[in-house]
Structures are given as C-alpha cells and as structure tokens.
Amino acid sequence: MQKEDVARLVTTPLDSPAYPPTRYRFTNREYLNIYYRTDPEALRRLVPEPLTVTEPVVRFEVMRMPDTTGLGDYTEAGQLIAVEHEGEAGEFNLAMYVDSVPAISSGREFSAYPKKSGSPRLYVDSDTLVGTLDYGTLRVATATMGYQHHAVELDAARAEVCAPTFMLKTVPHYDGTPRICELVRTRISDVTVKSAFTGPARLELFAHALAPLADLPVLEVVRASHLVTDLSLNPVEPVYDYLAA
C-alpha cells in the first residue's frame, strides 16, 4: 500500500474497515423519548462548562434503526440533558448504549457520539410501546408509553429531532495525555417526520456501576413522544477547545 493510500484511510483494519466511509441515511428511524425532571445538582456535576443547565430535564431515548446505509440494523438508547451554549438551547449527549460494533466505532471515531456496548430494545407489547436497556445480563432501564394515543403536530416533532446536540470529543496521545479535548455541536437538518404521537408514559431506572443512568433519578415524567422518521446526520463542528483554554 502506497503512503498516499494510507493517508486516505478512514479507519482500520486495512483489509476490513470497522465501518464504511459514507454519509449515513436512516430510513424508518423510530424514537421513544421520555422527558423527565431530575436532581439539578446531579446535572451540574455532569454537564461540562461552558454548557449551562437550563432546567433539570433529561431525555431518555430508545432509537430503533432497521435500515441504515452502511450500518444495517441496530438499536441505541441513551440520556441527553437540556442545556444552553452562548444563548442557544440544545441537549448535551451524556451517554449512548448500542448493540452494533460498526455503529459504536463510527460514532466514536468519525464523530463524537459517546457510545458503548449495550442491549436496547424497542417494541410494542399489546397496547404499550416498550423501550428497555440491558447492560450485560442486567436491566438498567424500562420505559413504557401508551401506543399512539394522541397525534403530535409534525412541525413540533421535527423541531424535537432537530434540536442542537453538544458532545465531548476526546482523543489521547500515546502517553495518555490529551491530544484532542473539544466540545462539539451538531444538528440534524435533513429529516422527514412520518408519524408522531404522544401518550401516558413511565420510566424506571436501575442502579448499575458501569451504566449509571439511575444517577439522574426520575422525579417526574414531563412528556413523551413516539416518532418515525427518515433522516441524515450532519458532521460535528468544534465550539470549544479545552486544551487551548
């Protein structure tokens, strides 16, 4: 392999890349979102400056992705926190648990999504939409919502999907010192909302040392949504360099 070919590589292994170098298109990407109030002091301990916590609200999400270019079929779950950066409201993506190695690798390497391995599920049980997350053999989250009780305006659902997302991008040097340490921002703009519903919802979180979702306890469920979309992800852009600061 020539030097110039090596420089064009996106990821390794050389003969079997961990993920394809493409812009990912999601068809029939399905969301279960549970918005809930939590302990504001717990949020302040986790949300990095220069982000600020606007209200003590967390979104627990389970996303079913049955048709993704290059990545196939997989499911994710995670927690996002309501924040503000320089007057712009958005969400800080705290953690994501994913059942696909290519999706984990591409999300962490190519972008800044805080992904680790987990076993989420999203399914309909009789008249109830159910989202669960297992870490190893243990259940760490169970979310339920009444199935398609009330329609949501598609414009409101689109605004929900298109909220700016902030994440931390960290890459160490070989000696363990930080090489990249940035706050980055992304925002979905290419999206078609196919359906949107809301209904009564509940969320139960279980304590776990390595999947600490319950460290942000559920004090009150604020609202919930069930969305089906087609969308593409946009690249991230750095908004704050911790090493330069």
GROMACS .gro file of C-alpha atoms in nm:
model
  245
    1MET     CA    1   0.000   0.000   0.000
    2GLN     CA    2   0.135   0.342  -0.101
    3LYS     CA    3   0.181   0.623   0.154
    4GLU     CA    4  -0.086   0.836  -0.008
    5ASP     CA    5  -0.331   0.546   0.017
    6VAL     CA    6  -0.259   0.509   0.387
    7ALA     CA    7  -0.326   0.880   0.441
    8ARG     CA    8  -0.670   0.842   0.283
    9LEU     CA    9  -0.783   0.569   0.524
   10VAL     CA   10  -1.081   0.648   0.745
   11THR     CA   11  -1.040   0.359   0.989
   12THR     CA   12  -0.875   0.020   1.038
   13PRO     CA   13  -0.827  -0.278   0.990
   14LEU     CA   14  -0.670  -0.216   0.649
   15ASP     CA   15  -0.833  -0.515   0.481
   16SER     CA   16  -1.167  -0.497   0.665
   17PRO     CA   17  -1.258  -0.146   0.787
   18ALA     CA   18  -1.467  -0.120   1.103
   19TYR     CA   19  -1.727   0.091   0.920
   20PRO     CA   20  -1.779   0.229   0.569
   21PRO     CA   21  -1.678   0.587   0.478
   22THR     CA   22  -2.024   0.716   0.386
   23ARG     CA   23  -2.286   0.964   0.498
   24TYR     CA   24  -2.535   0.760   0.691
   25ARG     CA   25  -2.900   0.771   0.584
   26PHE     CA   26  -3.160   0.634   0.827
   27THR     CA   27  -3.490   0.503   0.691
   28ASN     CA   28  -3.778   0.445   0.935
   29ARG     CA   29  -3.569   0.557   1.232
   30GLU     CA   30  -3.802   0.519   1.529
   31TYR     CA   31  -3.777   0.708   1.859
   32LEU     CA   32  -3.927   0.657   2.201
   33ASN     CA   33  -3.849   0.972   2.403
   34ILE     CA   34  -3.924   1.013   2.773
   35TYR     CA   35  -3.859   1.362   2.913
   36TYR     CA   36  -3.828   1.373   3.290
   37ARG     CA   37  -3.728   1.605   3.573
   38THR     CA   38  -3.429   1.507   3.783
   39ASP     CA   39  -3.196   1.633   4.056
   40PRO     CA   40  -3.042   1.965   3.936
   41GLU     CA   41  -2.729   1.914   4.148
   42ALA     CA   42  -2.665   1.579   3.980
   43LEU     CA   43  -2.686   1.751   3.642
   44ARG     CA   44  -2.443   2.025   3.741
   45ARG     CA   45  -2.187   1.762   3.843
   46LEU     CA   46  -2.204   1.603   3.497
   47VAL     CA   47  -2.259   1.885   3.247
   48PRO     CA   48  -1.924   2.033   3.134
   49GLU     CA   49  -1.857   2.405   3.106
   50PRO     CA   50  -1.910   2.616   2.900
   51LEU     CA   51  -2.254   2.449   2.877
   52THR     CA   52  -2.512   2.557   3.133
   53VAL     CA   53  -2.810   2.363   3.264
   54THR     CA   54  -3.127   2.549   3.170
   55GLU     CA   55  -3.376   2.326   3.351
   56PRO     CA   56  -3.337   1.991   3.527
   57VAL     CA   57  -3.479   1.789   3.238
   58VAL     CA   58  -3.333   1.470   3.089
   59ARG     CA   59  -3.446   1.288   2.776
   60PHE     CA   60  -3.419   0.912   2.787
   61GLU     CA   61  -3.435   0.781   2.431
   62VAL     CA   62  -3.453   0.445   2.263
   63MET     CA   63  -3.392   0.456   1.887
   64ARG     CA   64  -3.471   0.166   1.657
   65MET     CA   65  -3.278   0.186   1.328
   66PRO     CA   66  -3.385  -0.101   1.100
   67ASP     CA   67  -3.242   0.038   0.774
   68THR     CA   68  -2.918   0.239   0.783
   69THR     CA   69  -2.684   0.279   0.487
   70GLY     CA   70  -2.356   0.107   0.564
   71LEU     CA   71  -2.453   0.003   0.918
   72GLY     CA   72  -2.762  -0.210   0.863
   73ASP     CA   73  -2.998  -0.282   1.152
   74TYR     CA   74  -2.933  -0.180   1.514
   75THR     CA   75  -3.076  -0.009   1.824
   76GLU     CA   76  -2.949   0.260   2.061
   77ALA     CA   77  -3.053   0.403   2.397
   78GLY     CA   78  -2.920   0.693   2.599
   79GLN     CA   79  -2.961   1.008   2.805
   80LEU     CA   80  -2.950   1.370   2.689
   81ILE     CA   81  -2.963   1.677   2.914
   82ALA     CA   82  -3.129   2.013   2.842
   83VAL     CA   83  -2.852   2.277   2.816
   84GLU     CA   84  -2.764   2.613   2.669
   85HIS     CA   85  -2.448   2.734   2.493
   86GLU     CA   86  -2.398   3.103   2.416
   87GLY     CA   87  -2.773   3.160   2.417
   88GLU     CA   88  -2.857   2.857   2.203
   89ALA     CA   89  -3.077   2.593   2.362
   90GLY     CA   90  -2.993   2.230   2.292
   91GLU     CA   91  -2.905   1.898   2.452
   92PHE     CA   92  -2.584   1.751   2.593
   93ASN     CA   93  -2.546   1.389   2.486
   94LEU     CA   94  -2.426   1.220   2.803
   95ALA     CA   95  -2.414   0.851   2.703
   96MET     CA   96  -2.540   0.606   2.441
   97TYR     CA   97  -2.567   0.227   2.464
   98VAL     CA   98  -2.559   0.044   2.131
   99ASP     CA   99  -2.587  -0.316   2.009
  100SER     CA  100  -2.367  -0.273   1.697
  101VAL     CA  101  -1.986  -0.262   1.686
  102PRO     CA  102  -1.976  -0.073   1.349
  103ALA     CA  103  -2.219   0.187   1.486
  104ILE     CA  104  -2.013   0.226   1.804
  105SER     CA  105  -1.686   0.257   1.612
  106SER     CA  106  -1.813   0.505   1.355
  107GLY     CA  107  -1.996   0.714   1.612
  108ARG     CA  108  -1.689   0.750   1.834
  109GLU     CA  109  -1.414   0.773   1.570
  110PHE     CA  110  -1.577   0.959   1.282
  111SER     CA  111  -1.783   1.186   1.506
  112ALA     CA  112  -1.810   1.235   1.883
  113TYR     CA  113  -2.104   1.024   1.992
  114PRO     CA  114  -2.043   0.883   2.345
  115LYS     CA  115  -2.124   0.522   2.257
  116LYS     CA  116  -2.054   0.200   2.442
  117SER     CA  117  -2.191  -0.152   2.419
  118GLY     CA  118  -2.540  -0.230   2.550
  119SER     CA  119  -2.857  -0.420   2.460
  120PRO     CA  120  -3.151  -0.185   2.398
  121ARG     CA  121  -3.491  -0.292   2.257
  122LEU     CA  122  -3.796  -0.107   2.126
  123TYR     CA  123  -4.118  -0.299   2.064
  124VAL     CA  124  -4.497  -0.295   2.101
  125ASP     CA  125  -4.647  -0.507   2.379
  126SER     CA  126  -5.024  -0.522   2.319
  127ASP     CA  127  -5.132  -0.156   2.358
  128THR     CA  128  -4.800  -0.034   2.501
  129LEU     CA  129  -4.478   0.089   2.339
  130VAL     CA  130  -4.187  -0.050   2.540
  131GLY     CA  131  -3.822   0.053   2.544
  132THR     CA  132  -3.568  -0.136   2.751
  133LEU     CA  133  -3.193  -0.124   2.806
  134ASP     CA  134  -2.983  -0.410   2.941
  135TYR     CA  135  -2.615  -0.383   3.030
  136GLY     CA  136  -2.469  -0.730   3.023
  137THR     CA  137  -2.736  -0.952   3.176
  138LEU     CA  138  -2.891  -0.679   3.394
  139ARG     CA  139  -3.183  -0.446   3.318
  140VAL     CA  140  -3.091  -0.079   3.371
  141ALA     CA  141  -3.394   0.099   3.216
  142THR     CA  142  -3.757   0.027   3.129
  143ALA     CA  143  -3.972   0.287   2.952
  144THR     CA  144  -4.339   0.247   2.864
  145MET     CA  145  -4.583   0.468   2.672
  146GLY     CA  146  -4.942   0.426   2.561
  147TYR     CA  147  -4.931   0.332   2.192
  148GLN     CA  148  -5.037   0.617   1.961
  149HIS     CA  149  -5.285   0.781   2.199
  150HIS     CA  150  -5.261   1.137   2.062
  151ALA     CA  151  -5.113   1.272   1.739
  152VAL     CA  152  -4.840   1.537   1.760
  153GLU     CA  153  -4.803   1.818   1.506
  154LEU     CA  154  -4.532   1.715   1.260
  155ASP     CA  155  -4.361   2.056   1.280
  156ALA     CA  156  -4.331   2.021   1.657
  157ALA     CA  157  -4.191   1.670   1.616
  158ARG     CA  158  -3.941   1.795   1.358
  159ALA     CA  159  -3.821   2.066   1.596
  160GLU     CA  160  -3.771   1.798   1.861
  161VAL     CA  161  -3.549   1.592   1.629
  162CYS     CA  162  -3.359   1.898   1.502
  163ALA     CA  163  -3.254   2.039   1.839
  164PRO     CA  164  -2.877   2.110   1.852
  165THR     CA  165  -2.673   1.840   2.022
  166PHE     CA  166  -2.347   1.900   2.211
  167MET     CA  167  -2.091   1.628   2.285
  168LEU     CA  168  -1.736   1.584   2.412
  169LYS     CA  169  -1.467   1.466   2.170
  170THR     CA  170  -1.164   1.324   2.350
  171VAL     CA  171  -0.863   1.152   2.189
  172PRO     CA  172  -0.549   1.077   2.393
  173HIS     CA  173  -0.183   1.084   2.289
  174TYR     CA  174   0.000   0.753   2.309
  175ASP     CA  175   0.134   0.854   2.652
  176GLY     CA  176  -0.220   0.905   2.780
  177THR     CA  177  -0.217   1.285   2.781
  178PRO     CA  178  -0.500   1.457   2.590
  179ARG     CA  179  -0.447   1.512   2.219
  180ILE     CA  180  -0.800   1.633   2.139
  181CYS     CA  181  -1.042   1.758   2.403
  182GLU     CA  182  -1.324   1.960   2.249
  183LEU     CA  183  -1.688   2.043   2.294
  184VAL     CA  184  -1.858   1.985   1.959
  185ARG     CA  185  -2.200   2.066   1.818
  186THR     CA  186  -2.418   1.901   1.555
  187ARG     CA  187  -2.774   1.943   1.438
  188ILE     CA  188  -2.997   1.728   1.218
  189SER     CA  189  -3.144   1.930   0.932
  190ASP     CA  190  -3.234   1.672   0.666
  191VAL     CA  191  -3.535   1.495   0.820
  192THR     CA  192  -3.882   1.379   0.722
  193VAL     CA  193  -4.120   1.302   1.009
  194LYS     CA  194  -4.353   1.021   0.902
  195SER     CA  195  -4.557   0.992   1.222
  196ALA     CA  196  -4.560   1.145   1.569
  197PHE     CA  197  -4.762   1.053   1.877
  198THR     CA  198  -4.770   1.109   2.248
  199GLY     CA  199  -4.935   0.933   2.540
  200PRO     CA  200  -4.905   0.849   2.910
  201ALA     CA  201  -4.553   0.734   2.993
  202ARG     CA  202  -4.341   0.598   3.275
  203LEU     CA  203  -3.969   0.537   3.318
  204GLU     CA  204  -3.787   0.316   3.568
  205LEU     CA  205  -3.407   0.328   3.606
  206PHE     CA  206  -3.198   0.072   3.796
  207ALA     CA  207  -2.863   0.139   3.965
  208HIS     CA  208  -2.555  -0.002   3.793
  209ALA     CA  209  -2.187   0.083   3.844
  210LEU     CA  210  -2.098   0.088   3.471
  211ALA     CA  211  -2.430   0.204   3.325
  212PRO     CA  212  -2.520   0.473   3.581
  213LEU     CA  213  -2.843   0.602   3.428
  214ALA     CA  214  -3.008   0.598   3.771
  215ASP     CA  215  -2.759   0.863   3.892
  216LEU     CA  216  -3.005   1.101   3.723
  217PRO     CA  217  -3.317   0.986   3.911
  218VAL     CA  218  -3.668   1.015   3.771
  219LEU     CA  219  -3.857   1.271   3.982
  220GLU     CA  220  -4.139   1.343   3.737
  221VAL     CA  221  -4.216   1.240   3.379
  222VAL     CA  222  -4.280   1.562   3.185
  223ARG     CA  223  -4.386   1.427   2.847
  224ALA     CA  224  -4.317   1.152   2.593
  225SER     CA  225  -4.312   1.106   2.218
  226HIS     CA  226  -4.305   0.826   1.964
  227LEU     CA  227  -4.164   0.935   1.628
  228VAL     CA  228  -4.087   0.762   1.297
  229THR     CA  229  -3.852   0.949   1.065
  230ASP     CA  230  -3.619   0.938   0.767
  231LEU     CA  231  -3.305   1.144   0.823
  232SER     CA  232  -2.935   1.200   0.764
  233LEU     CA  233  -2.674   1.304   1.020
  234ASN     CA  234  -2.463   1.615   0.977
  235PRO     CA  235  -2.094   1.639   1.068
  236VAL     CA  236  -1.992   1.784   1.405
  237GLU     CA  237  -1.816   2.118   1.447
  238PRO     CA  238  -1.596   2.219   1.742
  239VAL     CA  239  -1.729   2.505   1.954
  240TYR     CA  240  -1.480   2.498   2.244
  241ASP     CA  241  -1.121   2.369   2.273
  242TYR     CA  242  -1.036   2.274   2.633
  243LEU     CA  243  -0.667   2.236   2.557
  244ALA     CA  244  -0.638   2.584   2.405
  245ALA     CA  245  -0.820   2.727   2.705
   0.00000   0.00000   0.00000
